[in-house]
Amino acid sequence: MLVPLVLRAGTDLKTLARRFWKVAAPYWWSEDKAQARLQLAGVFALTLATTGISVGFNFLGRDFYNALADKDQEQFTKQLLYYLGGFAVGVPFFVLRDYARETLSLRWRSWMTSYYMKRYFKNRTFYKIQSQSLIDNPDQRINDDLSAFTGTALAFSLTLLNAVVDLVSFSNILYGIYPPLFVVLIVYSLGGTAISVFLGKSLVNLNFMQEKKEADFRYGLVRVRENAESIAFYGGEENELQLLLDRFRRAYQNLSELLIASRNLEFFTNGYRYLIQILPAAVVAPMFFAGKIEFGVINQSVSAFNHILSDFSLIVFQFQSISAFSAVIDRLGEFDDLLGENGSSLSPRRDSIDGINISFKSGSPSVLSSNGSQMQSEPGIVLEICDLTLLTPRGGNILITDFNMELKDKDHLLVMGPSGCGKTSLLRALAGLWTSGTGDIIYHARDSRQLQTATLGSNEPSNIKPEGEELLQSSKQRRDNGIFFVPQRPYMVLGTLRQQLLYPTWTANIHQSPTNDAQSKAPLSFLSEVSTSDGVGAKPEMPSTDELIRVLEVVRLGYILPRFNGMDSVHDWASVLSLGEQQRLAFARLLLAKPTLVLLDESTSALDDTNEVHLYSQIEAAGITYISVGHRKTLHRFHNKVLYISKSDSATGSLRNWELKPTDQKSIEESSPFAS
């Protein structure tokens, strides 16, 4: 039978069907397909069994009421025992059907959660979605919408299967009892469907908007929790309260409209449901009064009529569920389209004159010296920037024009300039977060570190460049090749102090540690696969506890160990550590990771001069090349090159807005027209 899908404004049936198939299909052809299909077959078999049991109860009910009407006590007792036996045999099938369906739904949801989260984090998609505001509340789509989709899709599929079998089974029974009753059923169900669609046509869009508004309100509450101290310092309680109440008011208003539309639909559907309790009996009653049928046949006709009507009236009985499900399909479809390989808003622009190419290059070719020993033709090069013009991703505003630079091993570059000139944006470009513009950024792997390549999937174009170069594929690949980033406000992960120190270099090792045996033995293997990139590469051996304690002492954080009861205590570290302590902890991560090049974005802004000097001396002693963004002129002493950037005034970007000089040049701060 056909169940028309109800659509919200702006979404056509073809788009909704395409999105449903695109979201639902991958699991059934995934690595878990054998188990999934086996469980689905079991659920279908149990559904067919319950339909057969319902048919059996239909005939048992007829004979039971016939015995009651005939006042035949012996036959009544016999039919009662049959009825009780049927319950004992049949009820477990109904329970097992529901259990098997919920189990399969949970397994499907688990796979889809893993599938969508890997795509969400792959190639920094989560960053692009957030920074470009492409869709609202991706967290809600992963958590709530996936759960609703798997459960509802499976339930509707079984409902449709049950409806088809019911129609075949009970239509024959009903038509055999009284053909006019079958005609009444068809007219009644079609009329009810048309009226319910008319009364509830606004429900789909209201359900869609309710999901969004509830998620917006919940997100606002989370923001207050995450920024509690800042709000308290500002005294912004009243402002936050007003913003949250405004978001809740929007959800309330939409829900009020949703309840009104539901109420209007319920007026009809409740009357529709109650009328069918007497309608079949009223139609066949004249035949009973004429002695043409037995009393039990009336009960049998009512039962068959209800079964078939429920099949024909899926729209009437399930209209609100269908409208809510349509909204879920719409939201997940938008999300899936965005994550898809063909999503133009997220597709990286590789090998294009319209994009910045970021690549890694292995050690320069060796040449023979006069005494026959090996030597490098280009010793010590860490980073090359060639003809870089950097634009903002969405607005296309010019930030840096025609920038060229070569950074050698143990060179240290300081980037300075007025706020908004593009200092941090340059670091974003170096990290591969921004690729809007033109030019090339080439990293040279240290001789002791082999180039860590990425293995491309069969459906991905090859981005391997000739002459030992490979284009940037993922953040993990960048990290494996010795590039590390330290932001102004370090990210504090959820977990122990040990995990804070090992993040992000040894995250996978921590989650697969012996203390997590339950996870490693989990029956759903796809939930243990945490890699979101294809980059592979050797990393330093995981530090011991003694080494972690030692590095905390080096960055002058040793005192926090007794304060928080050791390495394995769990706290909300972003709240219990000051910003200065968080910045020192970020330097501890850096010293443990031992990268080739580190990008520091005002990473000591919350530290006093003494601690700043100490930390910079530590990373310099470790032989790490670094690029720093900062405003303090005291930073000059830790760098041998300074890049000054001014705001670009040229609409065409033809005028150079940067100046690169050595820091040992006298009075460079005063003499430079670009000085901050």
XYZ file of C-alpha atoms in Angstrom:
676
model
C 0.000 0.000 0.000
C 1.133 3.588 -0.550
C 1.787 5.933 2.362
C 2.319 9.476 1.086
C 5.002 11.389 2.933
C 3.993 14.753 4.332
C 6.456 17.528 3.578
C 7.420 20.787 5.180
C 7.493 23.943 3.104
C 10.423 24.039 0.730
C 11.045 20.276 0.580
C 9.623 18.246 -2.277
C 8.822 14.530 -2.177
C 11.698 13.621 -4.492
C 14.249 15.393 -2.278
C 12.843 13.784 0.863
C 12.928 10.316 -0.708
C 16.492 10.853 -1.921
C 17.600 12.008 1.502
C 15.896 9.072 3.213
C 17.648 6.556 0.966
C 21.014 8.313 1.283
C 20.796 8.289 5.077
C 19.328 4.794 5.481
C 21.187 2.743 2.839
C 24.891 2.825 3.893
C 24.453 0.641 6.974
C 22.974 -2.275 5.045
C 26.066 -2.387 2.801
C 28.583 -1.632 5.568
C 31.116 -3.886 7.278
C 28.299 -4.859 9.676
C 25.901 -5.826 6.869
C 25.919 -9.592 7.556
C 24.820 -9.205 11.162
C 22.423 -6.371 10.264
C 20.666 -8.326 7.526
C 20.453 -11.433 9.707
C 18.835 -9.468 12.518
C 16.485 -7.739 10.080
C 15.406 -11.106 8.678
C 14.733 -12.282 12.239
C 12.614 -9.203 12.952
C 10.653 -9.706 9.726
C 10.096 -13.388 10.582
C 8.798 -12.496 14.046
C 6.546 -9.834 12.497
C 5.063 -12.388 10.103
C 4.592 -14.781 13.015
C 2.679 -12.161 15.022
C 0.440 -11.480 12.039
C -0.318 -15.196 11.788
C -1.073 -15.281 15.502
C -3.475 -12.342 15.075
C -5.337 -14.240 12.346
C -5.555 -17.246 14.665
C -6.972 -15.112 17.461
C -9.559 -13.777 15.007
C -10.982 -17.267 14.498
C -10.594 -18.185 18.180
C -12.609 -15.086 19.072
C -15.356 -16.068 16.638
C -15.741 -19.562 18.140
C -15.469 -18.235 21.690
C -18.366 -15.793 21.253
C -20.416 -18.364 19.346
C -20.154 -20.718 22.311
C -21.120 -17.875 24.637
C -24.141 -16.935 22.484
C -25.254 -20.598 22.279
C -24.918 -20.994 26.058
C -22.810 -24.108 25.397
C -20.777 -24.364 28.620
C -18.636 -27.293 27.518
C -17.709 -25.623 24.222
C -17.197 -22.318 26.031
C -14.737 -23.946 28.473
C -12.925 -25.624 25.600
C -12.621 -22.349 23.619
C -11.520 -20.520 26.764
C -8.678 -22.996 27.226
C -7.753 -22.572 23.560
C -7.751 -18.812 24.049
C -5.505 -19.022 27.136
C -3.184 -21.444 25.344
C -3.025 -19.077 22.392
C -2.045 -16.234 24.720
C 0.682 -18.363 26.320
C 2.137 -19.255 22.928
C 1.532 -15.967 21.124
C 2.498 -13.265 23.633
C 6.232 -14.226 23.677
C 6.340 -13.691 19.909
C 5.053 -10.133 20.304
C 7.554 -9.407 23.096
C 10.475 -10.937 21.165
C 9.487 -9.005 18.019
C 9.652 -5.692 19.885
C 12.897 -6.647 21.628
C 14.543 -7.724 18.369
C 13.408 -4.518 16.674
C 14.791 -2.310 19.466
C 18.064 -4.258 19.524
C 18.508 -3.857 15.771
C 17.575 -0.171 16.048
C 20.252 0.328 18.714
C 22.879 -1.448 16.608
C 21.917 0.616 13.559
C 22.061 3.823 15.576
C 25.482 2.855 16.969
C 26.895 2.300 13.493
C 25.367 5.515 12.135
C 26.680 7.513 15.099
C 30.178 6.210 14.422
C 29.776 6.784 10.658
C 28.569 10.371 10.980
C 31.051 11.321 13.691
C 33.978 10.081 11.600
C 32.757 12.147 8.655
C 32.083 15.104 10.951
C 35.663 15.132 12.235
C 37.384 14.062 9.010
C 39.306 16.795 7.205
C 38.288 19.265 9.945
C 34.685 19.334 8.685
C 33.440 20.240 12.173
C 35.602 23.383 12.028
C 34.325 24.397 8.591
C 30.702 23.914 9.620
C 31.165 26.032 12.738
C 33.367 28.745 11.246
C 31.136 29.192 8.188
C 27.791 28.669 10.034
C 26.660 26.183 7.399
C 23.967 24.417 9.469
C 22.546 24.756 12.948
C 23.117 22.347 15.845
C 25.111 19.466 14.293
C 25.348 17.960 17.783
C 21.577 17.562 17.912
C 21.516 15.916 14.493
C 24.100 13.360 15.570
C 22.532 12.596 18.943
C 18.778 13.127 18.761
C 18.004 12.878 15.045
C 20.009 9.695 14.450
C 18.274 8.016 17.375
C 14.844 9.084 16.113
C 15.675 8.103 12.527
C 16.784 4.530 13.207
C 13.976 3.754 15.628
C 11.237 5.304 13.515
C 12.499 4.000 10.166
C 12.582 0.454 11.488
C 9.192 0.790 13.174
C 7.591 2.181 10.002
C 9.172 -0.550 7.874
C 7.712 -3.253 10.101
C 4.390 -1.417 10.195
C 4.274 -1.436 6.402
C 5.208 -5.129 6.261
C 2.554 -5.924 8.828
C 0.031 -3.823 6.915
C 0.636 -5.712 3.666
C 0.306 -9.118 5.337
C -2.760 -7.946 7.280
C -4.420 -6.741 4.085
C -3.896 -10.086 2.392
C -5.007 -12.090 5.427
C -7.967 -10.124 6.760
C -9.366 -8.767 3.479
C -10.209 -12.311 2.450
C -11.916 -12.893 5.802
C -13.890 -9.656 5.719
C -14.900 -9.961 2.068
C -16.080 -13.506 2.750
C -18.275 -12.329 5.616
C -20.014 -9.443 3.837
C -18.670 -7.687 0.671
C -20.531 -4.377 1.329
C -18.644 -4.093 4.632
C -15.382 -4.215 2.689
C -16.593 -1.369 0.450
C -17.584 0.695 3.515
C -14.085 0.150 4.883
C -12.407 1.445 1.695
C -14.552 4.589 1.550
C -14.141 5.260 5.283
C -10.343 4.901 5.258
C -9.754 7.008 2.125
C -12.025 9.781 3.393
C -10.341 9.775 6.787
C -6.882 9.950 5.215
C -7.812 12.940 3.062
C -9.308 14.834 6.003
C -6.332 14.120 8.302
C -3.837 15.325 5.682
C -5.830 18.534 5.261
C -6.085 19.170 9.019
C -2.462 18.364 9.818
C -0.576 19.775 6.834
C 1.205 22.366 9.012
C 2.557 19.800 11.459
C 5.675 18.893 9.461
C 7.120 22.387 9.356
C 6.148 22.999 12.988
C 7.920 19.801 14.067
C 11.003 20.781 12.063
C 11.134 24.233 13.644
C 10.489 22.840 17.126
C 13.571 20.617 16.865
C 15.661 23.638 15.875
C 14.323 25.970 18.549
C 14.688 23.408 21.331
C 18.273 22.757 20.234
C 19.019 26.496 20.154
C 17.732 26.864 23.718
C 19.772 23.860 24.900
C 22.884 25.240 23.185
C 22.419 28.550 24.992
C 22.339 26.749 28.345
C 25.535 24.873 27.465
C 27.215 28.149 26.532
C 26.400 29.591 29.962
C 27.928 26.548 31.640
C 31.091 26.743 29.516
C 31.550 30.501 30.039
C 30.299 30.819 33.609
C 33.354 32.691 34.906
C 33.434 35.223 32.057
C 29.723 35.921 32.476
C 30.182 36.324 36.227
C 33.104 38.746 35.766
C 31.103 40.816 33.290
C 28.037 40.709 35.524
C 26.095 39.563 32.494
C 23.527 37.431 34.331
C 20.541 39.567 33.340
C 21.655 39.693 29.711
C 22.153 35.929 29.542
C 18.832 35.339 31.295
C 17.077 37.564 28.759
C 18.751 35.826 25.820
C 17.823 32.388 27.132
C 14.245 33.389 27.933
C 13.966 34.839 24.427
C 15.110 31.532 22.924
C 12.721 29.614 25.154
C 9.907 32.015 24.224
C 10.434 31.174 20.552
C 10.289 27.462 21.353
C 7.168 28.050 23.449
C 5.414 29.975 20.692
C 6.195 27.324 18.104
C 5.127 24.541 20.465
C 1.861 26.386 21.146
C 1.132 26.424 17.411
C 2.124 22.757 17.228
C -0.270 21.866 20.048
C -3.116 23.758 18.361
C -2.533 21.923 15.082
C -2.309 18.617 16.975
C -5.509 19.420 18.875
C -7.420 20.056 15.655
C -6.158 16.794 14.235
C -7.004 14.922 17.447
C -10.634 16.110 17.288
C -10.950 14.212 14.045
C -8.751 11.176 14.752
C -10.376 10.404 18.112
C -13.834 10.470 16.569
C -12.486 8.418 13.688
C -11.116 5.789 16.105
C -14.263 5.522 18.256
C -16.673 5.284 15.334
C -14.994 2.162 13.971
C -15.852 0.319 17.204
C -19.530 0.247 16.250
C -19.449 0.764 12.465
C -18.772 -2.859 11.384
C -21.280 -4.228 13.907
C -23.883 -1.736 12.657
C -23.319 -2.847 9.040
C -23.597 -6.614 9.673
C -26.268 -6.430 12.421
C -29.197 -6.783 9.946
C -27.723 -10.112 8.780
C -27.542 -11.328 12.386
C -31.144 -10.277 13.066
C -32.197 -12.129 9.909
C -30.427 -15.265 11.197
C -27.960 -15.356 8.310
C -24.824 -15.189 10.496
C -23.903 -16.287 14.019
C -23.140 -13.885 16.862
C -19.435 -14.788 16.800
C -19.203 -13.602 13.192
C -19.994 -10.067 14.370
C -16.943 -10.147 16.647
C -14.881 -11.650 13.829
C -15.973 -8.932 11.414
C -15.180 -6.180 13.942
C -11.695 -7.626 14.482
C -10.988 -8.003 10.746
C -12.423 -4.554 10.024
C -10.146 -2.953 12.644
C -7.075 -4.733 11.331
C -7.649 -3.709 7.731
C -8.720 -0.181 8.632
C -5.549 0.350 10.643
C -3.583 -0.707 7.552
C -5.487 1.621 5.240
C -5.461 4.444 7.774
C -1.771 4.677 8.532
C -1.826 8.370 7.626
C -4.673 9.023 10.066
C -3.266 7.044 12.993
C 0.417 7.905 12.441
C 0.149 11.413 11.042
C 2.007 13.155 13.860
C 4.714 10.480 13.872
C 5.090 10.729 10.099
C 5.327 14.511 10.214
C 7.974 14.366 12.954
C 9.859 11.685 10.999
C 9.784 13.839 7.865
C 11.421 16.649 9.841
C 14.117 14.235 11.060
C 14.795 13.069 7.491
C 15.049 16.686 6.377
C 17.561 17.596 9.097
C 19.688 14.492 8.632
C 19.492 14.874 4.860
C 20.831 18.426 5.072
C 23.616 17.207 7.342
C 24.464 14.260 5.085
C 24.490 16.457 1.969
C 26.899 18.771 3.756
C 29.183 15.909 4.781
C 28.971 14.273 1.373
C 31.884 14.117 -1.007
C 30.113 16.374 -3.467
C 29.299 19.122 -0.953
C 30.666 22.178 -2.727
C 30.782 24.231 0.451
C 33.189 21.789 2.074
C 35.118 20.324 -0.825
C 38.804 21.145 -0.534
C 40.187 22.901 -3.552
C 43.232 20.882 -4.486
C 45.658 21.602 -7.299
C 43.680 24.689 -8.185
C 44.732 28.247 -8.887
C 41.895 29.240 -6.564
C 43.287 27.472 -3.506
C 46.411 27.446 -1.356
C 48.365 24.217 -1.807
C 49.898 22.880 1.403
C 52.338 20.035 0.954
C 54.992 18.029 2.743
C 58.371 17.315 1.250
C 60.804 14.660 2.316
C 64.487 15.451 2.940
C 66.215 17.111 -0.020
C 68.055 14.774 -2.412
C 71.511 13.856 -1.231
C 74.593 14.670 -3.293
C 78.187 13.472 -3.003
C 80.838 15.788 -1.606
C 84.443 15.820 -2.840
C 85.467 13.158 -0.287
C 82.584 10.870 -1.224
C 80.395 11.515 1.864
C 76.703 12.334 1.714
C 75.568 15.941 2.095
C 72.265 17.775 1.680
C 71.928 20.299 -1.128
C 69.442 22.378 0.956
C 70.375 21.885 4.612
C 68.026 22.852 7.388
C 64.974 24.142 5.482
C 61.808 23.660 7.543
C 59.190 25.775 5.752
C 58.812 27.508 2.387
C 56.029 29.976 1.548
C 55.790 30.892 -2.135
C 53.633 33.683 -3.605
C 51.017 33.416 -0.865
C 47.933 35.604 -1.147
C 45.515 34.924 1.706
C 41.772 35.700 1.603
C 38.998 35.285 4.146
C 37.000 32.102 3.368
C 33.549 33.614 2.882
C 33.991 37.326 2.237
C 37.084 37.030 0.050
C 38.757 40.007 1.746
C 42.485 40.266 1.115
C 44.619 39.740 4.229
C 48.146 39.130 2.907
C 49.454 39.760 -0.604
C 52.232 37.960 -2.473
C 54.079 36.713 0.610
C 57.344 34.760 0.197
C 59.482 33.346 2.980
C 61.937 30.557 3.771
C 62.345 29.340 7.347
C 65.353 27.231 8.273
C 65.970 24.894 11.156
C 66.132 26.775 14.481
C 64.951 29.976 12.830
C 62.298 31.617 14.966
C 59.748 33.962 13.390
C 57.657 36.536 15.222
C 54.484 37.769 13.483
C 53.261 41.199 14.570
C 50.773 43.795 13.431
C 47.548 45.565 14.408
C 44.500 43.590 15.457
C 42.551 42.266 12.493
C 45.449 42.411 10.039
C 45.577 38.636 9.565
C 48.227 37.354 11.995
C 46.182 34.431 13.306
C 44.754 33.923 9.825
C 48.282 33.273 8.571
C 48.611 30.524 11.193
C 45.262 29.125 10.066
C 46.601 28.971 6.524
C 49.815 27.285 7.706
C 47.723 24.735 9.605
C 45.508 24.055 6.578
C 42.341 25.443 8.155
C 42.058 28.219 5.575
C 42.837 27.520 1.921
C 41.207 30.577 0.364
C 43.718 32.369 -1.825
C 46.676 31.321 -3.929
C 50.229 30.168 -3.392
C 52.166 27.242 -1.944
C 53.118 26.280 1.597
C 55.742 23.538 1.707
C 56.898 21.797 4.884
C 60.219 19.931 4.857
C 60.342 16.843 7.051
C 63.347 16.609 9.332
C 65.948 14.086 8.133
C 65.257 11.801 11.078
C 61.526 11.887 10.398
C 60.214 10.100 7.326
C 57.445 11.720 5.373
C 54.168 10.380 6.742
C 51.874 9.821 3.785
C 48.156 9.305 3.660
C 46.543 6.251 2.118
C 43.694 7.441 -0.060
C 40.392 5.645 -0.332
C 39.494 4.085 -3.641
C 36.959 6.812 -4.324
C 39.336 9.723 -3.657
C 41.467 11.364 -6.292
C 45.209 11.061 -5.867
C 46.820 14.172 -4.443
C 50.381 12.866 -4.386
C 52.618 15.386 -6.069
C 55.795 14.453 -7.920
C 59.327 14.782 -6.598
C 58.583 13.502 -3.092
C 55.826 15.979 -2.238
C 52.432 15.139 -0.782
C 49.477 17.489 -0.284
C 47.983 18.020 3.148
C 45.139 15.563 3.777
C 44.404 15.793 7.514
C 45.345 17.335 10.837
C 46.803 14.003 11.930
C 49.056 13.960 8.892
C 50.253 17.471 9.742
C 50.932 16.424 13.322
C 52.702 13.206 12.267
C 55.032 15.282 10.134
C 56.084 17.347 13.116
C 53.827 20.419 12.914
C 52.266 21.415 16.257
C 49.877 24.246 17.141
C 49.427 25.997 20.494
C 46.476 28.449 20.646
C 46.040 31.378 23.009
C 43.380 29.496 24.975
C 44.446 25.842 25.011
C 41.790 23.191 24.585
C 41.206 21.185 27.758
C 39.937 17.700 26.946
C 37.421 15.768 29.029
C 39.424 13.326 31.117
C 42.336 12.975 33.496
C 45.412 15.138 33.943
C 47.377 12.403 32.180
C 45.108 12.719 29.153
C 45.566 16.490 29.172
C 49.321 16.055 28.850
C 49.175 13.338 26.190
C 46.642 15.173 24.010
C 46.602 15.064 21.020
C 49.688 12.985 20.176
C 48.786 9.830 22.116
C 44.993 10.106 22.352
C 44.349 6.760 20.628
C 46.846 5.002 22.914
C 45.117 6.356 25.994
C 41.676 5.189 24.862
C 43.023 1.729 24.032
C 44.944 1.351 27.311
C 44.629 -1.782 29.503
C 42.312 0.120 31.863
C 39.700 0.165 29.086
C 39.306 -3.591 28.624
C 35.546 -3.244 28.431
C 35.849 -1.033 25.368
C 38.441 -3.197 23.618
C 36.177 -6.234 24.052
C 33.043 -4.420 22.899
C 30.973 -6.459 20.409
C 30.555 -3.454 18.115
C 34.020 -3.111 16.620
C 33.124 0.012 14.630
C 32.712 1.975 17.881
C 36.392 1.401 18.659
C 37.690 2.794 15.370
C 38.487 6.369 16.317
C 40.665 7.409 13.373
C 39.116 10.189 11.279
C 41.959 10.458 8.788
C 43.974 8.155 6.618
C 47.318 9.513 7.753
C 49.686 6.975 9.200
C 52.956 7.545 10.885
C 55.262 6.763 13.717
C 54.946 8.858 16.830
C 57.259 9.149 19.821
C 56.981 6.429 22.435
C 54.334 7.246 25.010
C 55.906 8.989 27.999
C 56.012 7.257 31.358
C 54.428 8.701 34.476
C 57.858 9.857 35.660
C 58.371 11.732 32.388
C 54.975 13.391 32.720
C 55.806 14.508 36.249
C 59.190 15.771 35.050
C 57.695 17.877 32.255
C 55.187 19.394 34.690
C 58.138 20.440 36.826
C 59.851 21.896 33.745
C 56.878 24.144 32.974
C 56.522 24.982 36.680
C 53.240 23.141 37.218
C 54.489 20.463 39.581
C 52.409 21.891 42.405
C 49.111 20.853 40.762
C 49.785 17.111 41.298
C 49.045 17.097 45.045
C 46.358 19.709 44.473
C 44.393 17.335 42.223
C 45.420 13.962 43.706
C 47.797 12.812 40.984
C 47.723 12.093 37.269
C 44.496 10.132 37.045
C 42.044 12.511 38.688
C 39.205 13.866 36.558
C 38.124 17.507 36.748
C 36.693 20.233 34.577
C 40.187 21.455 33.762
C 39.079 24.559 31.872
C 37.433 25.751 35.096
C 39.864 24.601 37.797
C 43.032 25.791 36.026
C 43.715 29.466 35.378
C 44.438 30.565 31.810
C 48.118 30.936 32.707
C 48.190 27.368 34.045
C 46.435 26.130 30.936
C 49.039 27.844 28.750
C 51.884 26.253 30.711
C 50.157 22.860 30.398
C 49.995 23.413 26.616
C 53.770 23.934 26.597
C 54.121 20.651 28.504
C 52.202 18.930 25.689
C 54.507 20.590 23.202
C 57.704 19.473 24.950
C 56.406 15.892 25.185
C 55.457 15.765 21.483
C 58.909 17.031 20.295
C 57.660 18.511 16.970
C 59.784 19.958 14.173
C 57.840 23.221 13.950
C 55.374 24.780 16.359
C 52.888 27.573 15.640
C 52.264 29.717 18.731
C 49.243 32.032 18.667
C 49.806 34.460 21.584
C 50.465 31.329 23.634
C 52.072 33.201 26.562
C 49.645 36.132 26.717
C 48.461 35.169 30.228
C 51.973 34.602 31.614
C 54.330 36.958 33.383
C 57.679 37.846 31.807
C 59.621 35.362 33.951
C 57.496 32.369 32.936
C 57.452 33.533 29.312
C 61.259 33.656 29.206
C 61.472 30.249 30.870
C 59.075 28.510 28.457
C 60.621 29.974 25.317
C 64.064 28.963 26.529
C 62.799 25.407 27.052
C 61.447 24.957 23.522
C 64.523 26.607 22.047
C 66.763 24.245 24.032
C 64.710 21.332 22.685
C 65.770 22.325 19.168
C 62.236 23.173 18.037
C 61.660 25.789 15.334
C 58.747 28.060 16.160
C 56.570 30.789 14.669
C 54.903 33.103 17.203
C 52.041 35.564 16.900
C 52.126 38.262 19.547
C 51.825 41.927 20.461
C 54.511 42.190 23.144
C 57.788 43.739 22.024
C 59.534 41.642 24.692
C 59.037 38.677 22.361
C 61.745 39.995 20.030
C 64.481 38.489 22.180
C 63.264 34.950 21.462
C 63.115 35.351 17.668
C 65.617 36.121 14.934
C 63.058 37.240 12.337
C 60.029 39.532 12.546
C 57.164 39.644 10.073
C 55.112 42.869 10.263
C 51.667 42.785 8.662
C 49.444 45.803 8.113
C 45.782 45.873 7.165
C 45.366 45.610 3.424
C 43.963 48.833 1.944
C 44.046 47.701 -1.645
C 40.881 46.300 -3.163
C 42.938 44.443 -5.723
C 45.660 43.350 -3.336
C 48.410 44.593 -5.668
C 50.250 46.462 -2.878
C 52.415 44.416 -0.549
C 51.262 44.786 3.057
C 54.014 42.919 4.881
C 57.667 43.386 5.827
C 60.128 40.691 6.919
C 63.280 41.766 8.817
C 65.835 40.292 11.200
C 65.304 41.192 14.853
C 68.917 42.250 15.388
C 68.341 45.330 13.207
C 68.537 48.409 15.448
C 65.331 50.146 16.431
C 63.259 47.908 14.152
C 60.097 48.586 16.160
C 60.352 52.331 15.707
C 61.617 52.325 12.128
C 59.093 49.902 10.662
C 55.973 51.500 9.197
C 54.179 48.238 10.047
C 55.057 48.163 13.738
C 52.209 47.664 16.179
